[in-house]
């Protein structure tokens, strides 16, 4: 059986749990919350090759790191990766965007507002800067969803899962106002209605 080391509060970890739920794949879960002894143990026992969660341990003993690479592996051979190379490239483009531009702003603002150990870094100036840049990221997503239900192609792909993770908590955790972004709000509702969907239930961090 697959074993997933993941952080209950974290969007990067939630992506993987969400895809496993949507695929109906059973797995053994080892929760490693931020600042917890379990996270430290996983690190010292060498369970996290890149030092971060999520990490997926396969039945073969191989270990995969990086949430979006894990999504790719789990989705291989399923409809969550489109067949058309152009749609695949579009999907990857949104997934790189998610890691390079979305997560460092929208997730970071949520983390600064939620994790007690980051409170000292959460200055009003930094929160304002992240609010402005986060709104421009949301604008790009809103534009990307014009005339289409999903980010890459006609059906949901792992790009939707990658982007859903930190966007659906952007209001309550990140302090963003999604009311001007109607295409994003419709897409969030569409994603939340997928068969097998599981909500993020970890504590309100990150
Ligand atoms: N780019 C990585 C980011 C992984 C990452 O930063 N994980 C954080 C939680 S979101 C973590 O492991 N934090 C614990 C630590 O750094 O000690 C991915 O997408 O998997």
Coordinates of N, CA and C and ligand atoms in Angstrom, one line a residue:
X1 N 0.8 -1.2 0.0 CA 0.0 0.0 0.0 C 0.9 1.3 0.0
X2 N 0.4 2.3 -0.6 CA 1.1 3.6 -0.6 C 1.1 4.2 0.8
X3 N 2.2 4.8 1.2 CA 2.3 5.5 2.4 C 2.6 7.0 2.2
X4 N 1.7 7.9 2.7 CA 1.9 9.3 2.5 C 2.3 10.0 3.8
X5 N 3.4 10.7 3.8 CA 3.8 11.6 4.9 C 3.2 12.9 4.4
X6 N 2.3 13.5 5.2 CA 1.7 14.8 4.8 C 1.4 15.6 6.0
X7 N 1.3 16.9 5.8 CA 1.0 17.9 6.8 C -0.5 18.2 6.7
X8 N -1.3 17.9 7.8 CA -2.7 18.1 7.7 C -3.2 19.5 7.3
X9 N -2.4 20.5 7.8 CA -2.8 21.9 7.6 C -2.4 22.4 6.2
X10 N -1.5 21.7 5.5 CA -0.8 22.3 4.3 C -1.5 22.0 3.0
X11 N -1.6 23.1 2.2 CA -2.1 22.9 0.9 C -1.3 22.0 0.0
X12 N 0.0 22.0 0.1 CA 0.8 21.2 -0.8 C 0.5 19.7 -0.5
X13 N 0.3 19.4 0.8 CA 0.0 18.0 1.2 C -1.4 17.7 0.8
X14 N -2.3 18.7 1.0 CA -3.7 18.4 0.7 C -4.0 18.1 -0.8
X15 N -3.2 18.7 -1.7 CA -3.3 18.3 -3.1 C -3.2 16.8 -3.3
X16 N -2.2 16.2 -2.7 CA -2.0 14.8 -2.9 C -3.1 14.0 -2.2
X17 N -3.6 14.4 -1.0 CA -4.7 13.7 -0.4 C -5.9 13.8 -1.2
X18 N -6.1 15.0 -1.8 CA -7.3 15.2 -2.6 C -7.3 14.3 -3.8
X19 N -6.2 14.2 -4.5 CA -6.2 13.4 -5.7 C -6.4 11.9 -5.3
X20 N -5.7 11.5 -4.3 CA -5.9 10.1 -3.8 C -7.4 9.8 -3.5
X21 N -8.1 10.8 -2.9 CA -9.5 10.6 -2.6 C -10.3 10.6 -3.9
X22 N -10.0 11.5 -4.9 CA -10.8 11.5 -6.1 C -10.5 10.2 -7.0
X23 N -9.3 9.7 -6.8 CA -9.0 8.4 -7.5 C -9.5 7.2 -6.8
X24 N -10.0 7.4 -5.5 CA -10.4 6.3 -4.7 C -9.3 5.3 -4.4
X25 N -8.1 5.9 -4.2 CA -6.9 5.0 -3.9 C -6.7 5.0 -2.4
X26 N -6.7 3.8 -1.8 CA -6.4 3.7 -0.4 C -4.9 4.0 -0.1
X27 N -4.6 4.5 1.0 CA -3.2 4.7 1.4 C -3.1 4.8 2.9
X28 N -1.8 4.6 3.4 CA -1.6 4.8 4.8 C -1.1 6.2 5.0
X29 N -1.7 6.9 5.9 CA -1.3 8.3 6.1 C -0.5 8.5 7.4
X30 N 0.6 9.2 7.3 CA 1.4 9.5 8.4 C 1.3 11.0 8.6
X31 N 0.5 11.5 9.5 CA 0.4 13.0 9.6 C 1.6 13.6 10.3
X32 N 2.1 14.6 9.7 CA 3.3 15.3 10.2 C 3.0 16.8 10.3
X33 N 2.3 17.3 11.3 CA 1.9 18.7 11.4 C 3.2 19.6 11.6
X34 N 3.0 20.8 11.2 CA 4.1 21.8 11.4 C 4.5 21.8 12.9
X35 N 5.8 21.8 13.1 CA 6.4 22.0 14.4 C 6.1 20.7 15.3
X36 N 5.7 19.6 14.7 CA 5.3 18.5 15.5 C 6.5 17.5 15.7
X37 N 6.5 16.7 16.7 CA 7.5 15.6 16.9 C 7.5 14.6 15.7
X38 N 6.3 14.4 15.2 CA 6.2 13.4 14.1 C 6.9 13.9 12.8
X39 N 6.9 15.2 12.6 CA 7.6 15.8 11.4 C 9.1 15.7 11.7
X40 N 9.5 16.0 12.9 CA 10.9 15.8 13.2 C 11.4 14.4 13.1
X41 N 10.6 13.5 13.5 CA 11.0 12.0 13.4 C 11.1 11.6 12.0
X42 N 10.1 12.0 11.2 CA 10.1 11.7 9.7 C 11.4 12.2 9.1
X43 N 11.8 13.4 9.5 CA 13.1 13.9 8.9 C 14.3 13.2 9.4
X44 N 14.3 12.9 10.7 CA 15.6 12.3 11.2 C 15.6 10.8 10.8
X45 N 14.5 10.2 10.5 CA 14.5 8.8 10.1 C 14.7 8.7 8.5
X46 N 14.9 9.9 7.9 CA 15.2 9.9 6.5 C 13.9 9.5 5.6
X47 N 12.7 9.8 6.1 CA 11.5 9.5 5.4 C 11.2 10.6 4.4
X48 N 11.8 11.7 4.5 CA 11.5 12.9 3.6 C 12.8 13.2 2.8
X49 N 13.0 12.6 1.7 CA 14.3 12.8 1.0 C 14.7 14.3 0.7
X50 N 13.7 15.1 0.4 CA 14.0 16.5 0.2 C 13.7 17.4 1.4
X51 N 13.5 16.7 2.6 CA 13.3 17.4 3.8 C 12.0 18.1 4.0
X52 N 11.0 17.8 3.1 CA 9.7 18.4 3.2 C 8.6 17.4 3.0
X53 N 7.4 17.7 3.5 CA 6.2 17.0 3.1 C 5.4 17.8 2.1
X54 N 4.7 17.1 1.2 CA 4.4 15.7 1.2 C 5.6 14.8 0.6
X55 N 5.6 13.5 1.1 CA 6.5 12.5 0.5 C 5.7 11.3 0.4
X56 N 5.7 10.7 -0.8 CA 4.9 9.5 -1.1 C 5.9 8.3 -1.2
X57 N 5.7 7.3 -0.3 CA 6.5 6.1 -0.3 C 5.7 5.0 -1.1
X58 N 6.3 4.5 -2.2 CA 5.6 3.5 -3.0 C 5.8 2.1 -2.5
X59 N 5.0 1.2 -3.0 CA 5.1 -0.2 -2.6 C 6.5 -0.7 -2.8
X60 N 7.2 -0.2 -3.9 CA 8.5 -0.7 -4.3 C 9.6 -0.2 -3.4
X61 N 9.3 0.8 -2.5 CA 10.3 1.4 -1.6 C 10.8 2.7 -2.2
X62 N 10.5 3.0 -3.4 CA 10.8 4.3 -4.0 C 10.1 5.4 -3.2
X63 N 10.7 6.6 -3.1 CA 10.0 7.7 -2.5 C 10.0 8.9 -3.4
X64 N 8.8 9.5 -3.5 CA 8.6 10.7 -4.4 C 8.4 11.9 -3.5
X65 N 9.0 13.0 -3.9 CA 8.8 14.3 -3.2 C 8.3 15.3 -4.2
X66 N 7.9 16.5 -3.7 CA 7.3 17.6 -4.5 C 5.9 17.2 -4.9
X67 N 5.0 18.0 -4.3 CA 3.6 17.7 -4.5 C 3.1 17.6 -6.0
X68 N 3.6 18.5 -6.8 CA 3.1 18.4 -8.2 C 3.7 17.2 -9.0
X69 N 4.9 16.8 -8.6 CA 5.5 15.6 -9.2 C 4.7 14.4 -8.7
X70 N 4.3 14.4 -7.5 CA 3.5 13.3 -6.9 C 2.1 13.2 -7.6
X71 N 1.5 14.4 -7.9 CA 0.3 14.4 -8.6 C 0.4 13.7 -10.0
X72 N 1.5 14.1 -10.6 CA 1.8 13.6 -12.0 C 1.9 12.1 -11.9
X73 N 2.6 11.6 -11.0 CA 2.8 10.1 -10.9 C 1.5 9.4 -10.6
X74 N 0.7 9.9 -9.7 CA -0.5 9.2 -9.3 C -1.5 9.3 -10.4
X75 N -1.5 10.4 -11.2 CA -2.5 10.6 -12.3 C -2.1 10.0 -13.6
X76 N -0.9 9.5 -13.7 CA -0.5 8.8 -14.9 C -1.4 7.7 -15.4
X77 N -1.8 7.8 -16.6 CA -2.7 6.7 -17.1 C -4.2 7.0 -16.8
X78 N -4.5 8.1 -16.1 CA -5.9 8.4 -15.8 C -6.3 9.7 -16.6
X79 N -7.6 10.0 -16.5 CA -8.1 11.1 -17.2 C -7.7 12.5 -16.6
X80 N -7.0 12.4 -15.4 CA -6.5 13.6 -14.8 C -5.3 14.2 -15.5
X81 N -4.8 13.5 -16.5 CA -3.7 14.0 -17.4 C -4.3 13.9 -18.8
X82 N -4.5 15.0 -19.5 CA -5.1 14.9 -20.8 C -4.2 14.2 -21.8
X83 N -4.7 13.7 -22.9 CA -3.9 13.0 -23.9 C -3.2 13.9 -24.8
X84 N -3.9 15.0 -25.1 CA -3.4 16.0 -26.1 C -2.1 16.7 -25.6
X85 N -1.0 16.6 -26.3 CA 0.2 17.2 -25.8 C 0.1 18.7 -25.5
X86 N -0.7 19.4 -26.3 CA -0.9 20.8 -26.1 C -1.6 21.1 -24.7
X87 N -2.6 20.3 -24.5 CA -3.3 20.4 -23.2 C -2.4 20.0 -22.0
X88 N -1.6 19.0 -22.3 CA -0.6 18.6 -21.2 C 0.3 19.7 -20.9
X89 N 0.8 20.4 -22.0 CA 1.7 21.5 -21.8 C 1.0 22.7 -21.0
X90 N -0.3 22.9 -21.4 CA -1.0 23.9 -20.7 C -1.2 23.6 -19.2
X91 N -1.5 22.3 -19.0 CA -1.6 21.8 -17.6 C -0.3 22.1 -16.8
X92 N 0.8 21.7 -17.4 CA 2.1 21.9 -16.7 C 2.4 23.3 -16.5
X93 N 2.0 24.1 -17.5 CA 2.3 25.6 -17.3 C 1.5 26.1 -16.1
X94 N 0.3 25.7 -15.9 CA -0.4 26.2 -14.7 C 0.2 25.6 -13.4
X95 N 0.7 24.4 -13.5 CA 1.3 23.8 -12.3 C 2.6 24.4 -11.9
X96 N 3.4 24.9 -13.0 CA 4.6 25.6 -12.6 C 4.2 27.0 -12.1
X97 N 3.2 27.6 -12.7 CA 2.7 28.9 -12.2 C 2.3 28.7 -10.7
X98 N 1.7 27.6 -10.4 CA 1.2 27.4 -9.0 C 2.4 27.4 -8.1
X99 N 3.4 26.7 -8.4 CA 4.6 26.7 -7.5 C 5.4 27.9 -7.5
X100 N 5.6 28.5 -8.7 CA 6.5 29.7 -8.8 C 5.9 31.0 -8.4
X101 N 4.6 31.1 -8.6 CA 4.0 32.5 -8.4 C 2.8 32.5 -7.5
X102 N 2.0 31.5 -7.5 CA 0.8 31.4 -6.7 C 1.1 31.1 -5.2
X103 N 1.7 29.9 -5.0 CA 2.0 29.5 -3.7 C 2.9 30.4 -2.9
X104 N 4.0 31.0 -3.5 CA 4.8 31.9 -2.7 C 4.1 33.2 -2.3
X105 N 2.9 33.5 -2.8 CA 2.2 34.7 -2.4 C 1.0 34.3 -1.6
X106 N 0.1 33.5 -2.2 CA -1.2 33.3 -1.6 C -1.1 32.3 -0.4
X107 N -0.3 31.3 -0.5 CA 0.0 30.4 0.6 C 0.8 31.1 1.7
X108 N 1.8 31.9 1.3 CA 2.6 32.5 2.2 C 1.8 33.5 3.1
X109 N 0.9 34.3 2.4 CA 0.1 35.2 3.2 C -0.8 34.4 4.2
X110 N -1.3 33.3 3.8 CA -2.1 32.5 4.7 C -1.2 32.0 5.9
X111 N 0.0 31.5 5.6 CA 0.9 31.0 6.6 C 1.2 32.1 7.6
X112 N 1.5 33.3 7.1 CA 1.9 34.4 8.0 C 0.7 34.8 8.9
X113 N -0.5 34.6 8.4 CA -1.7 35.0 9.2 C -2.1 33.9 10.2
X114 N -1.6 32.6 10.0 CA -2.0 31.5 10.7 C -1.0 30.8 11.7
X115 N 0.2 30.7 11.2 CA 1.2 29.9 12.0 C 1.7 30.9 13.1
X116 N 1.5 30.5 14.4 CA 2.0 31.3 15.5 C 3.5 31.6 15.4
X117 N 4.3 30.6 14.9 CA 5.8 30.8 14.9 C 6.2 31.8 13.8
X118 N 5.3 32.2 12.9 CA 5.6 33.2 11.9 C 5.1 34.6 12.2
X119 N 4.4 34.7 13.4 CA 3.7 36.0 13.7 C 4.7 37.2 13.6
X120 N 5.9 37.0 14.0 CA 6.8 38.1 14.1 C 7.2 38.6 12.6
X121 N 7.1 37.7 11.7 CA 7.4 38.1 10.3 C 6.2 38.8 9.6
X122 N 5.0 38.7 10.2 CA 3.8 39.1 9.5 C 3.6 40.6 9.7
X123 N 4.5 41.5 9.2 CA 4.3 42.9 9.3 C 3.2 43.4 8.4
X124 N 2.5 44.5 8.8 CA 1.5 45.1 7.9 C 2.0 45.3 6.5
X125 N 3.2 45.8 6.4 CA 3.7 46.1 5.1 C 3.8 44.9 4.2
X126 N 4.4 43.8 4.8 CA 4.5 42.5 4.0 C 3.1 42.0 3.6
X127 N 2.2 42.0 4.6 CA 0.8 41.5 4.3 C 0.2 42.3 3.2
X128 N 0.4 43.6 3.2 CA -0.2 44.5 2.1 C 0.4 44.2 0.8
X129 N 1.7 44.0 0.8 CA 2.5 43.7 -0.5 C 1.9 42.3 -1.0
X130 N 1.8 41.3 -0.2 CA 1.3 40.0 -0.6 C -0.2 40.1 -1.1
X131 N -0.9 41.0 -0.5 CA -2.3 41.2 -0.9 C -2.4 41.7 -2.3
X132 N -1.6 42.7 -2.6 CA -1.6 43.3 -3.9 C -1.1 42.3 -5.0
X133 N 0.0 41.6 -4.7 CA 0.5 40.7 -5.7 C -0.4 39.5 -5.8
X134 N -1.0 39.1 -4.7 CA -2.0 37.9 -4.7 C -3.2 38.3 -5.6
X135 N -3.6 39.5 -5.5 CA -4.8 39.9 -6.3 C -4.4 39.9 -7.8
X136 N -3.2 40.2 -8.1 CA -2.8 40.1 -9.6 C -2.7 38.6 -10.0
X137 N -2.3 37.7 -9.1 CA -2.3 36.3 -9.4 C -3.7 35.8 -9.7
X138 N -4.6 36.3 -8.8 CA -6.0 35.8 -8.9 C -6.6 36.4 -10.3
X139 N -6.2 37.6 -10.6 CA -6.6 38.2 -11.9 C -6.2 37.3 -13.1
X140 N -4.9 36.8 -13.0 CA -4.4 35.9 -14.1 C -5.3 34.6 -14.2
X141 N -5.6 34.1 -13.0 CA -6.4 32.8 -13.0 C -7.8 33.1 -13.5
X142 N -8.4 34.3 -13.1 CA -9.7 34.6 -13.6 C -9.7 34.7 -15.1
X143 N -8.7 35.3 -15.6 CA -8.6 35.5 -17.1 C -8.4 34.1 -17.7
X144 N -7.6 33.2 -17.1 CA -7.4 31.9 -17.6 C -8.6 31.0 -17.7
X145 N -9.6 31.3 -16.8 CA -10.8 30.6 -16.8 C -11.9 31.1 -17.7
X146 N -11.7 32.2 -18.4 CA -12.7 32.8 -19.2 C -13.1 31.8 -20.3
X147 N -14.4 31.5 -20.4 CA -14.9 30.7 -21.5 C -14.5 29.2 -21.3
X148 N -14.0 28.8 -20.1 CA -13.7 27.4 -19.9 C -13.9 27.0 -18.5
X149 N -14.3 25.8 -18.3 CA -14.6 25.3 -16.9 C -13.4 24.9 -16.1
X150 N -12.3 24.5 -16.8 CA -11.1 23.9 -16.2 C -9.9 24.6 -16.8
X151 N -8.8 24.5 -16.1 CA -7.6 25.3 -16.5 C -7.0 24.8 -17.8
X152 N -7.0 23.4 -18.0 CA -6.3 22.9 -19.2 C -7.2 21.9 -19.9
X153 N -7.9 22.3 -21.0 CA -8.8 21.4 -21.7 C -10.2 21.4 -21.1
X154 N -11.0 20.4 -21.6 CA -12.4 20.4 -21.3 C -12.8 19.6 -20.0
X155 N -11.8 19.0 -19.4 CA -12.1 18.2 -18.2 C -11.1 18.5 -17.1
X156 N -11.4 18.2 -15.9 CA -10.5 18.6 -14.8 C -9.2 17.8 -14.9
X157 N -8.1 18.5 -14.6 CA -6.7 17.9 -14.7 C -6.0 18.1 -13.3
X158 N -4.8 17.6 -13.2 CA -4.1 17.9 -11.9 C -3.7 19.3 -11.8
X159 N -3.8 20.1 -12.8 CA -3.6 21.6 -12.7 C -4.7 22.2 -11.8
X160 N -5.9 21.7 -12.0 CA -7.0 22.2 -11.2 C -6.8 21.8 -9.7
X161 N -6.3 20.6 -9.5 CA -6.1 20.2 -8.1 C -5.0 21.0 -7.5
X162 N -3.9 21.2 -8.2 CA -2.8 22.0 -7.7 C -3.2 23.4 -7.4
X163 N -4.0 24.0 -8.2 CA -4.4 25.4 -8.0 C -5.6 25.5 -7.0
X164 N -6.4 24.5 -6.9 CA -7.5 24.5 -5.9 C -7.0 24.6 -4.5
X165 N -5.9 23.9 -4.2 CA -5.5 23.7 -2.9 C -5.3 25.0 -2.0
X166 N -4.6 25.9 -2.6 CA -4.4 27.2 -1.8 C -5.4 28.3 -2.2
X167 N -6.1 28.1 -3.3 CA -7.1 29.1 -3.7 C -8.4 29.0 -2.9
X168 N -8.7 27.7 -2.6 CA -10.0 27.6 -1.8 C -9.9 28.1 -0.4
X169 N -8.7 28.3 0.1 CA -8.6 28.9 1.5 C -8.1 30.3 1.4
X170 N -8.0 30.9 0.2 CA -7.5 32.2 0.0 C -8.3 33.3 0.8
X171 N -9.6 33.1 1.0 CA -10.4 34.0 1.7 C -10.2 33.9 3.2
X172 N -10.5 32.6 3.7 CA -10.5 32.5 5.2 C -9.1 32.5 5.8
X173 N -8.2 31.9 5.1 CA -6.8 31.8 5.7 C -6.0 33.0 5.2
X174 N -6.1 33.3 3.9 CA -5.2 34.3 3.3 C -5.7 35.7 3.4
X175 N -7.0 35.9 3.7 CA -7.6 37.2 3.8 C -7.8 37.9 2.5
X176 N -7.9 37.2 1.4 CA -8.3 37.7 0.1 C -9.8 37.8 -0.1
X177 N -10.2 38.7 -0.9 CA -11.6 38.8 -1.2 C -11.9 38.3 -2.6
X178 N -12.6 37.1 -2.7 CA -12.8 36.5 -4.0 C -14.1 37.0 -4.7
X179 N -14.8 37.9 -4.0 CA -16.1 38.3 -4.6 C -15.9 38.9 -6.0
X180 N -14.8 39.6 -6.4 CA -14.7 40.1 -7.8 C -14.3 39.0 -8.8
X181 N -14.0 37.8 -8.3 CA -13.5 36.8 -9.2 C -14.5 35.7 -9.4
X182 N -15.5 36.0 -10.3 CA -16.7 35.1 -10.4 C -16.3 33.8 -11.1
X183 N -15.4 33.8 -12.0 CA -15.0 32.5 -12.7 C -14.2 31.6 -11.7
X184 N -13.4 32.2 -10.9 CA -12.7 31.4 -9.9 C -13.7 30.8 -8.9
X185 N -14.7 31.6 -8.5 CA -15.6 31.1 -7.5 C -16.4 30.0 -8.1
X186 N -16.8 30.1 -9.4 CA -17.6 29.0 -10.0 C -16.7 27.8 -10.1
X187 N -15.4 28.0 -10.5 CA -14.5 26.8 -10.6 C -14.3 26.1 -9.3
X188 N -14.2 26.9 -8.2 CA -14.0 26.3 -6.9 C -15.2 25.5 -6.5
X189 N -16.4 26.0 -6.9 CA -17.6 25.2 -6.6 C -17.7 23.9 -7.4
X190 N -17.3 24.0 -8.7 CA -17.2 22.9 -9.6 C -16.3 21.8 -9.0
X191 N -15.1 22.3 -8.6 CA -14.1 21.3 -8.1 C -14.6 20.7 -6.8
X192 N -15.2 21.5 -5.9 CA -15.7 20.9 -4.7 C -16.8 19.9 -4.9
X193 N -17.5 19.9 -6.1 CA -18.6 19.0 -6.3 C -18.2 17.8 -7.0
X194 N -16.9 17.6 -7.3 CA -16.4 16.4 -8.0 C -16.6 15.2 -7.2
X195 N -17.0 14.0 -7.9 CA -17.3 12.8 -7.1 C -16.0 12.3 -6.4
X196 N -16.2 12.1 -5.1 CA -15.0 11.6 -4.3 C -14.3 12.7 -3.6
X197 N -14.7 14.0 -3.9 CA -14.0 15.1 -3.3 C -13.9 15.0 -1.8
X198 N -12.8 15.4 -1.2 CA -12.6 15.5 0.2 C -12.1 16.8 0.6
X199 N -12.8 17.4 1.7 CA -12.3 18.8 2.1 C -11.0 18.8 2.8
X200 N -10.4 19.9 2.9 CA -9.2 20.1 3.8 C -9.7 20.2 5.2
X201 N -9.2 19.3 6.0 CA -9.8 19.2 7.4 C -8.7 19.6 8.4
X202 N -7.5 19.8 8.0 CA -6.4 20.1 8.9 C -6.6 21.5 9.6
X203 N -5.8 21.8 10.6 CA -6.0 23.1 11.3 C -5.7 24.2 10.4
X204 N -6.2 25.4 10.7 CA -6.2 26.6 9.9 C -4.8 27.2 9.8
X205 N -3.8 26.4 9.3 CA -2.5 27.0 9.1 C -2.2 26.9 7.6
X206 N -1.3 27.7 7.1 CA -0.7 27.5 5.7 C -1.7 27.3 4.7
Ligands
LIG1 N1 7.5 22.6 -3.3 C1 7.2 21.7 -2.3 C2 7.0 22.4 -1.0 C3 7.0 21.5 0.2 C4 6.9 22.3 1.5 O1 7.4 23.4 1.6 N2 6.4 21.6 2.5 C5 6.3 22.3 3.8 C6 4.8 22.3 4.2 S1 3.8 23.2 3.0 C7 7.1 21.5 4.8 O2 7.4 20.4 4.7 N3 7.3 22.2 6.0 C8 8.0 21.6 7.1 C9 9.4 22.0 7.2 O3 9.9 22.7 6.4 O4 10.0 21.7 8.2 C10 6.0 20.8 -2.7 O5 5.1 21.3 -3.4 O6 5.9 19.7 -2.2

